[in-house]
Amino acid sequence: SYLVDYKDYLYYPKILHIKNGGVPFYVNMHACPISYGGTQAVVVAVTDITEMMEKDAQLVQAAKMKTLGEMSAGIAHEINQPLNTIKMGSEYLTLLLEQKKTISDDQIRDMATAISEQVDRATEIINNLRAFGRKSGLTMERVSLAEPIQGVLSIIGRQFTIQRIAIRLELDDNLPQVKGHNNRLQQVFFNLLNNARDAIQEKMESDPELYGDILVRTYSENGKVVVLISDNGVGIPDDVRNKIFEPFFTTKQTGKGMGLGLAITYGIVRDYGGTIRIESKSGEGTTFYLTFSAVD
């Protein structure tokens, strides 16, 4: 027997199947034609990779917990803002009552509306955190990419502003959905935005007058959904550009990163059938292009 030309070899990775009882499992399938005893046949090899994928999911989950720790300063600041507004409003109302001053219906309505808006804002942040920390299932969902992008910005956006870094959004309102998980995509965008911030802050060390600028843009073309994340940081040197997605590779100082953020990002995007492309010039900034297949 012999294998025919390699071009006839087929490989289908991570095919989802359902066991009796509705339990999902994943397999890799290899298929190739052979000639055996003068008869044409096909050899099909199927490997159950569910356990391997679960271990990958555990690694991603551990990385998400690390990310939550890195977010903690921004989270505290974001939640303190609505709490301070609520406290000031309640103290103002208490002061008016103690001084026996007349409170108009309009004043009460405005204050109640403001407090309600701040409660909604704090609730949104907490819900985003809960969704982010939740373990993702094996079955992918339909996701609108605006949701994970906005979810990340609701937590870290104000912190970036304090650090003199503006995040500009150009999101297509009619963007098709993609297959994935909202919270894992949040991790992807958090990692990329965090790296953009670090690159900008590194450039600020030599240019204290610099104002950081990050552009996040989404668009669709040829059945694909594209997310562009561009910064005006230090850029990526040519000699390390092909290494940045390798586990434990980092250009940061000791103690500032383990080199897993972009490796996890690459793994998540690849699992969703997506690609990442980089354009960068040393000293002039970096642009990441994330491309996913649109869902009909």
mmCIF file of C-alpha atoms in Angstrom:
data_model
loop_
_atom_site.group_PDB
_atom_site.id
_atom_site.type_symbol
_atom_site.label_atom_id
_atom_site.label_comp_id
_atom_site.label_asym_id
_atom_site.label_seq_id
_atom_site.Cartn_x
_atom_site.Cartn_y
_atom_site.Cartn_z
ATOM 1 C CA SER A 1 0.000 0.000 0.000
ATOM 2 C CA TYR A 2 1.073 3.577 -0.476
ATOM 3 C CA LEU A 3 -0.138 7.096 0.211
ATOM 4 C CA VAL A 4 -1.018 9.213 -2.808
ATOM 5 C CA ASP A 5 0.245 12.730 -3.376
ATOM 6 C CA TYR A 6 0.182 14.967 -0.266
ATOM 7 C CA LYS A 7 -2.202 17.396 -1.977
ATOM 8 C CA ASP A 8 -4.955 14.781 -1.632
ATOM 9 C CA TYR A 9 -4.486 14.581 2.129
ATOM 10 C CA LEU A 10 -7.316 16.197 4.141
ATOM 11 C CA TYR A 11 -7.198 17.482 7.691
ATOM 12 C CA TYR A 12 -10.211 18.807 9.596
ATOM 13 C CA PRO A 13 -9.324 20.202 13.047
ATOM 14 C CA LYS A 14 -11.637 20.591 16.024
ATOM 15 C CA ILE A 15 -14.848 19.136 14.603
ATOM 16 C CA LEU A 16 -17.729 19.302 17.065
ATOM 17 C CA HIS A 17 -19.797 16.140 17.670
ATOM 18 C CA ILE A 18 -22.546 15.400 20.181
ATOM 19 C CA LYS A 19 -22.676 12.240 22.285
ATOM 20 C CA ASN A 20 -25.881 10.585 23.476
ATOM 21 C CA GLY A 21 -27.357 12.870 26.079
ATOM 22 C CA GLY A 22 -26.245 16.021 24.278
ATOM 23 C CA VAL A 23 -22.670 16.077 25.627
ATOM 24 C CA PRO A 24 -20.345 17.828 23.140
ATOM 25 C CA PHE A 25 -16.903 16.491 22.237
ATOM 26 C CA TYR A 26 -14.262 17.521 19.702
ATOM 27 C CA VAL A 27 -12.139 15.490 17.298
ATOM 28 C CA ASN A 28 -9.379 16.030 14.758
ATOM 29 C CA MET A 29 -9.973 14.089 11.553
ATOM 30 C CA HIS A 30 -7.334 13.067 8.995
ATOM 31 C CA ALA A 31 -8.282 11.456 5.699
ATOM 32 C CA CYS A 32 -6.183 10.278 2.756
ATOM 33 C CA PRO A 33 -6.739 7.983 -0.232
ATOM 34 C CA ILE A 34 -4.757 4.756 -0.638
ATOM 35 C CA SER A 35 -4.534 1.868 -3.042
ATOM 36 C CA TYR A 36 -4.796 -1.511 -1.281
ATOM 37 C CA GLY A 37 -4.755 -4.753 -3.232
ATOM 38 C CA GLY A 38 -5.520 -2.864 -6.397
ATOM 39 C CA THR A 39 -8.596 -1.259 -4.823
ATOM 40 C CA GLN A 40 -8.906 2.457 -4.153
ATOM 41 C CA ALA A 41 -9.835 3.260 -0.552
ATOM 42 C CA VAL A 42 -9.752 6.055 1.985
ATOM 43 C CA VAL A 43 -8.108 5.871 5.407
ATOM 44 C CA VAL A 44 -9.804 8.041 8.008
ATOM 45 C CA ALA A 45 -8.221 8.640 11.425
ATOM 46 C CA VAL A 46 -10.244 10.371 14.134
ATOM 47 C CA THR A 47 -8.693 11.556 17.410
ATOM 48 C CA ASP A 48 -10.724 12.717 20.403
ATOM 49 C CA ILE A 49 -9.120 16.008 21.530
ATOM 50 C CA THR A 50 -11.764 17.042 24.073
ATOM 51 C CA GLU A 51 -9.423 16.570 27.057
ATOM 52 C CA MET A 52 -6.671 18.563 25.349
ATOM 53 C CA MET A 53 -9.121 21.379 24.590
ATOM 54 C CA GLU A 54 -10.291 21.375 28.207
ATOM 55 C CA LYS A 55 -6.684 21.788 29.355
ATOM 56 C CA ASP A 56 -6.310 24.683 26.909
ATOM 57 C CA ALA A 57 -9.492 26.174 28.364
ATOM 58 C CA GLN A 58 -8.018 25.871 31.869
ATOM 59 C CA LEU A 59 -4.925 27.766 30.740
ATOM 60 C CA VAL A 60 -7.086 30.502 29.228
ATOM 61 C CA GLN A 61 -9.152 30.643 32.426
ATOM 62 C CA ALA A 62 -6.002 31.010 34.533
ATOM 63 C CA ALA A 63 -4.862 33.805 32.223
ATOM 64 C CA LYS A 64 -8.255 35.497 32.661
ATOM 65 C CA MET A 65 -7.865 35.422 36.443
ATOM 66 C CA LYS A 66 -4.427 37.021 36.050
ATOM 67 C CA THR A 67 -5.979 39.648 33.786
ATOM 68 C CA LEU A 68 -8.628 40.423 36.404
ATOM 69 C CA GLY A 69 -5.822 41.056 38.879
ATOM 70 C CA GLU A 70 -4.181 43.435 36.424
ATOM 71 C CA MET A 71 -7.525 45.181 35.967
ATOM 72 C CA SER A 72 -8.043 45.689 39.707
ATOM 73 C CA ALA A 73 -6.784 49.293 39.875
ATOM 74 C CA GLY A 74 -8.954 50.306 36.942
ATOM 75 C CA ILE A 75 -11.948 48.403 38.343
ATOM 76 C CA ALA A 76 -11.651 50.156 41.730
ATOM 77 C CA HIS A 77 -11.454 53.542 40.020
ATOM 78 C CA GLU A 78 -14.414 52.845 37.731
ATOM 79 C CA ILE A 79 -16.671 51.696 40.575
ATOM 80 C CA ASN A 80 -15.577 54.557 42.852
ATOM 81 C CA GLN A 81 -16.834 57.113 40.322
ATOM 82 C CA PRO A 82 -20.544 56.162 40.512
ATOM 83 C CA LEU A 83 -20.277 55.520 44.250
ATOM 84 C CA ASN A 84 -18.921 59.031 44.818
ATOM 85 C CA THR A 85 -21.731 60.544 42.740
ATOM 86 C CA ILE A 86 -24.358 58.586 44.685
ATOM 87 C CA LYS A 87 -22.779 59.612 48.002
ATOM 88 C CA MET A 88 -22.662 63.314 47.032
ATOM 89 C CA GLY A 89 -26.291 63.209 45.915
ATOM 90 C CA SER A 90 -27.525 61.556 49.099
ATOM 91 C CA GLU A 91 -25.507 63.934 51.293
ATOM 92 C CA TYR A 92 -26.944 66.915 49.393
ATOM 93 C CA LEU A 93 -30.492 65.701 49.993
ATOM 94 C CA THR A 94 -29.729 65.073 53.683
ATOM 95 C CA LEU A 95 -28.291 68.611 54.022
ATOM 96 C CA LEU A 96 -31.415 70.153 52.485
ATOM 97 C CA LEU A 97 -33.597 68.244 54.922
ATOM 98 C CA GLU A 98 -31.483 69.205 57.949
ATOM 99 C CA GLN A 99 -31.615 72.868 56.960
ATOM 100 C CA LYS A 100 -35.364 72.499 56.401
ATOM 101 C CA LYS A 101 -35.052 73.925 52.906
ATOM 102 C CA THR A 102 -37.772 73.390 50.376
ATOM 103 C CA ILE A 103 -36.987 70.754 47.753
ATOM 104 C CA SER A 104 -38.805 71.093 44.458
ATOM 105 C CA ASP A 105 -40.164 68.117 42.562
ATOM 106 C CA ASP A 106 -37.720 68.881 39.734
ATOM 107 C CA GLN A 107 -34.744 68.770 42.134
ATOM 108 C CA ILE A 108 -35.841 65.417 43.531
ATOM 109 C CA ARG A 109 -36.468 64.033 40.041
ATOM 110 C CA ASP A 110 -33.059 65.182 38.757
ATOM 111 C CA MET A 111 -31.242 63.765 41.762
ATOM 112 C CA ALA A 112 -33.107 60.436 41.632
ATOM 113 C CA THR A 113 -32.375 60.154 37.888
ATOM 114 C CA ALA A 114 -28.672 60.874 38.421
ATOM 115 C CA ILE A 115 -28.418 58.284 41.218
ATOM 116 C CA SER A 116 -30.260 55.686 39.110
ATOM 117 C CA GLU A 117 -27.885 56.277 36.176
ATOM 118 C CA GLN A 118 -24.846 55.791 38.418
ATOM 119 C CA VAL A 119 -26.301 52.568 39.855
ATOM 120 C CA ASP A 120 -26.822 51.316 36.286
ATOM 121 C CA ARG A 121 -23.232 52.194 35.448
ATOM 122 C CA ALA A 122 -21.847 50.302 38.465
ATOM 123 C CA THR A 123 -24.122 47.343 37.653
ATOM 124 C CA GLU A 124 -22.835 47.280 34.063
ATOM 125 C CA ILE A 125 -19.219 47.160 35.268
ATOM 126 C CA ILE A 126 -19.989 44.329 37.706
ATOM 127 C CA ASN A 127 -21.896 42.356 35.050
ATOM 128 C CA ASN A 128 -18.965 42.746 32.648
ATOM 129 C CA LEU A 129 -16.598 41.430 35.309
ATOM 130 C CA ARG A 130 -18.824 38.455 36.041
ATOM 131 C CA ALA A 131 -19.108 37.635 32.338
ATOM 132 C CA PHE A 132 -15.356 38.020 31.867
ATOM 133 C CA GLY A 133 -14.496 35.726 34.775
ATOM 134 C CA ARG A 134 -16.996 33.022 33.822
ATOM 135 C CA LYS A 135 -15.549 29.872 32.288
ATOM 136 C CA SER A 136 -16.374 29.606 28.597
ATOM 137 C CA GLY A 137 -18.194 26.547 27.284
ATOM 138 C CA LEU A 138 -16.881 24.390 24.441
ATOM 139 C CA THR A 139 -19.733 25.362 22.133
ATOM 140 C CA MET A 140 -19.201 28.707 20.431
ATOM 141 C CA GLU A 141 -21.834 31.443 20.322
ATOM 142 C CA ARG A 142 -22.747 34.221 17.916
ATOM 143 C CA VAL A 143 -21.014 37.402 19.085
ATOM 144 C CA SER A 144 -21.211 41.008 17.946
ATOM 145 C CA LEU A 145 -17.639 42.308 18.330
ATOM 146 C CA ALA A 146 -18.865 45.680 19.597
ATOM 147 C CA GLU A 147 -19.970 43.964 22.835
ATOM 148 C CA PRO A 148 -16.560 42.659 24.042
ATOM 149 C CA ILE A 149 -14.861 45.887 22.908
ATOM 150 C CA GLN A 150 -17.311 48.057 24.845
ATOM 151 C CA GLY A 151 -17.132 45.650 27.799
ATOM 152 C CA VAL A 152 -13.360 46.089 28.106
ATOM 153 C CA LEU A 153 -13.550 49.865 27.699
ATOM 154 C CA SER A 154 -16.182 50.143 30.441
ATOM 155 C CA ILE A 155 -13.548 48.799 32.842
ATOM 156 C CA ILE A 156 -10.256 50.312 31.639
ATOM 157 C CA GLY A 157 -11.274 53.294 29.504
ATOM 158 C CA ARG A 158 -11.154 55.916 32.248
ATOM 159 C CA GLN A 159 -7.835 54.576 33.544
ATOM 160 C CA PHE A 160 -6.312 55.118 30.095
ATOM 161 C CA THR A 161 -7.655 58.683 30.043
ATOM 162 C CA ILE A 162 -5.919 59.431 33.342
ATOM 163 C CA GLN A 163 -2.685 58.124 31.797
ATOM 164 C CA ARG A 164 -3.075 60.625 28.895
ATOM 165 C CA ILE A 165 -4.075 57.948 26.392
ATOM 166 C CA ALA A 166 -7.156 58.511 24.239
ATOM 167 C CA ILE A 167 -9.056 55.553 22.774
ATOM 168 C CA ARG A 168 -10.922 56.437 19.582
ATOM 169 C CA LEU A 169 -13.728 54.137 18.470
ATOM 170 C CA GLU A 170 -14.873 53.724 14.873
ATOM 171 C CA LEU A 171 -17.291 50.803 15.160
ATOM 172 C CA ASP A 172 -19.456 49.703 12.240
ATOM 173 C CA ASP A 173 -23.072 49.633 13.467
ATOM 174 C CA ASN A 174 -23.993 47.027 10.828
ATOM 175 C CA LEU A 175 -21.111 44.661 11.493
ATOM 176 C CA PRO A 176 -21.952 40.943 10.983
ATOM 177 C CA GLN A 177 -21.602 38.610 13.950
ATOM 178 C CA VAL A 178 -18.794 36.083 14.410
ATOM 179 C CA LYS A 179 -18.487 32.711 16.169
ATOM 180 C CA GLY A 180 -16.721 32.812 19.546
ATOM 181 C CA HIS A 181 -17.178 33.653 23.228
ATOM 182 C CA ASN A 182 -17.780 37.181 24.479
ATOM 183 C CA ASN A 183 -15.513 36.910 27.517
ATOM 184 C CA ARG A 184 -12.600 35.323 25.651
ATOM 185 C CA LEU A 185 -12.808 38.066 23.039
ATOM 186 C CA GLN A 186 -12.770 40.579 25.888
ATOM 187 C CA GLN A 187 -9.501 38.994 26.977
ATOM 188 C CA VAL A 188 -8.127 39.377 23.442
ATOM 189 C CA PHE A 189 -8.983 43.088 23.313
ATOM 190 C CA PHE A 190 -7.773 43.701 26.864
ATOM 191 C CA ASN A 191 -4.395 42.130 26.032
ATOM 192 C CA LEU A 192 -3.995 44.152 22.826
ATOM 193 C CA LEU A 193 -5.075 47.433 24.438
ATOM 194 C CA ASN A 194 -2.802 46.771 27.405
ATOM 195 C CA ASN A 195 0.143 46.163 25.068
ATOM 196 C CA ALA A 196 -0.685 49.358 23.174
ATOM 197 C CA ARG A 197 -0.704 51.291 26.450
ATOM 198 C CA ASP A 198 2.653 49.805 27.496
ATOM 199 C CA ALA A 199 4.158 50.716 24.102
ATOM 200 C CA ILE A 200 2.884 54.295 24.418
ATOM 201 C CA GLN A 201 4.142 54.667 27.992
ATOM 202 C CA GLU A 202 7.564 53.385 26.923
ATOM 203 C CA LYS A 203 7.649 56.100 24.258
ATOM 204 C CA MET A 204 6.499 58.691 26.819
ATOM 205 C CA GLU A 205 9.678 58.039 28.810
ATOM 206 C CA SER A 206 11.719 59.630 26.022
ATOM 207 C CA ASP A 207 8.969 62.071 24.945
ATOM 208 C CA PRO A 208 7.171 63.390 28.054
ATOM 209 C CA GLU A 209 4.954 65.690 25.947
ATOM 210 C CA LEU A 210 3.490 62.759 24.006
ATOM 211 C CA TYR A 211 -0.239 62.111 24.176
ATOM 212 C CA GLY A 212 -1.187 58.504 23.595
ATOM 213 C CA ASP A 213 -3.614 57.648 20.812
ATOM 214 C CA ILE A 214 -5.249 54.261 20.225
ATOM 215 C CA LEU A 215 -7.678 53.663 17.382
ATOM 216 C CA VAL A 216 -10.123 50.736 17.508
ATOM 217 C CA ARG A 217 -11.982 50.286 14.232
ATOM 218 C CA THR A 218 -14.254 47.521 12.968
ATOM 219 C CA TYR A 219 -15.351 46.871 9.391
ATOM 220 C CA SER A 220 -16.335 44.011 7.108
ATOM 221 C CA GLU A 221 -15.001 42.989 3.705
ATOM 222 C CA ASN A 222 -15.337 39.881 1.521
ATOM 223 C CA GLY A 223 -17.306 37.922 4.111
ATOM 224 C CA LYS A 224 -14.795 38.721 6.853
ATOM 225 C CA VAL A 225 -15.046 40.886 9.967
ATOM 226 C CA VAL A 226 -11.939 42.926 10.757
ATOM 227 C CA VAL A 227 -10.883 44.645 13.978
ATOM 228 C CA LEU A 228 -8.048 47.161 13.683
ATOM 229 C CA ILE A 229 -6.192 48.275 16.835
ATOM 230 C CA SER A 230 -3.552 50.920 16.159
ATOM 231 C CA ASP A 231 -1.308 52.861 18.572
ATOM 232 C CA ASN A 232 1.363 55.574 18.395
ATOM 233 C CA GLY A 233 3.786 53.765 20.712
ATOM 234 C CA VAL A 234 7.370 52.619 20.254
ATOM 235 C CA GLY A 235 6.542 50.020 17.610
ATOM 236 C CA ILE A 236 7.896 46.490 17.275
ATOM 237 C CA PRO A 237 11.446 45.976 15.935
ATOM 238 C CA ASP A 238 11.725 43.757 12.852
ATOM 239 C CA ASP A 239 13.926 41.214 14.628
ATOM 240 C CA VAL A 240 11.259 40.342 17.230
ATOM 241 C CA ARG A 241 8.041 40.753 15.215
ATOM 242 C CA ASN A 242 7.847 37.035 14.400
ATOM 243 C CA LYS A 243 8.451 36.075 18.042
ATOM 244 C CA ILE A 244 5.867 38.143 19.916
ATOM 245 C CA PHE A 245 3.209 35.392 19.853
ATOM 246 C CA GLU A 246 5.585 32.797 21.300
ATOM 247 C CA PRO A 247 4.818 31.764 24.916
ATOM 248 C CA PHE A 248 7.069 33.437 27.503
ATOM 249 C CA PHE A 249 8.662 35.783 24.967
ATOM 250 C CA THR A 250 8.589 39.364 26.263
ATOM 251 C CA THR A 251 10.479 42.591 25.696
ATOM 252 C CA LYS A 252 9.241 44.036 28.996
ATOM 253 C CA GLN A 253 11.338 44.463 32.101
ATOM 254 C CA THR A 254 11.452 41.641 34.625
ATOM 255 C CA GLY A 255 8.311 41.635 36.756
ATOM 256 C CA LYS A 256 6.189 43.504 34.199
ATOM 257 C CA GLY A 257 5.004 40.528 32.185
ATOM 258 C CA MET A 258 5.404 36.798 31.654
ATOM 259 C CA GLY A 259 5.049 36.852 27.881
ATOM 260 C CA LEU A 260 1.767 34.918 27.856
ATOM 261 C CA GLY A 261 -0.675 37.705 26.910
ATOM 262 C CA LEU A 262 -0.107 37.689 23.152
ATOM 263 C CA ALA A 263 0.353 33.908 23.066
ATOM 264 C CA ILE A 264 -3.081 33.486 24.672
ATOM 265 C CA THR A 265 -4.497 36.124 22.305
ATOM 266 C CA TYR A 266 -3.133 34.300 19.264
ATOM 267 C CA GLY A 267 -4.504 30.974 20.519
ATOM 268 C CA ILE A 268 -8.012 32.358 21.077
ATOM 269 C CA VAL A 269 -8.160 34.062 17.677
ATOM 270 C CA ARG A 270 -6.843 30.906 15.960
ATOM 271 C CA ASP A 271 -9.433 28.737 17.777
ATOM 272 C CA TYR A 272 -12.164 30.937 16.292
ATOM 273 C CA GLY A 273 -10.734 30.429 12.808
ATOM 274 C CA GLY A 274 -9.352 33.967 12.759
ATOM 275 C CA THR A 275 -6.005 35.485 11.846
ATOM 276 C CA ILE A 276 -3.784 38.251 13.237
ATOM 277 C CA ARG A 277 -1.645 40.468 11.040
ATOM 278 C CA ILE A 278 0.809 43.091 12.275
ATOM 279 C CA GLU A 279 2.057 46.304 10.702
ATOM 280 C CA SER A 280 4.682 48.182 12.684
ATOM 281 C CA LYS A 281 7.589 50.557 12.322
ATOM 282 C CA SER A 282 10.050 50.918 15.161
ATOM 283 C CA GLY A 283 9.397 54.270 16.838
ATOM 284 C CA GLU A 284 6.180 54.947 14.911
ATOM 285 C CA GLY A 285 3.576 52.647 16.426
ATOM 286 C CA THR A 286 1.883 49.321 15.740
ATOM 287 C CA THR A 287 -1.343 48.173 14.090
ATOM 288 C CA PHE A 288 -2.934 44.764 14.724
ATOM 289 C CA TYR A 289 -5.488 43.431 12.234
ATOM 290 C CA LEU A 290 -7.773 40.693 13.604
ATOM 291 C CA THR A 291 -9.853 38.943 10.933
ATOM 292 C CA PHE A 292 -12.772 36.562 11.597
ATOM 293 C CA SER A 293 -15.270 34.823 9.333
ATOM 294 C CA ALA A 294 -18.674 36.498 9.386
ATOM 295 C CA VAL A 295 -21.687 34.398 10.412
ATOM 296 C CA ASP A 296 -24.659 34.418 8.034
#
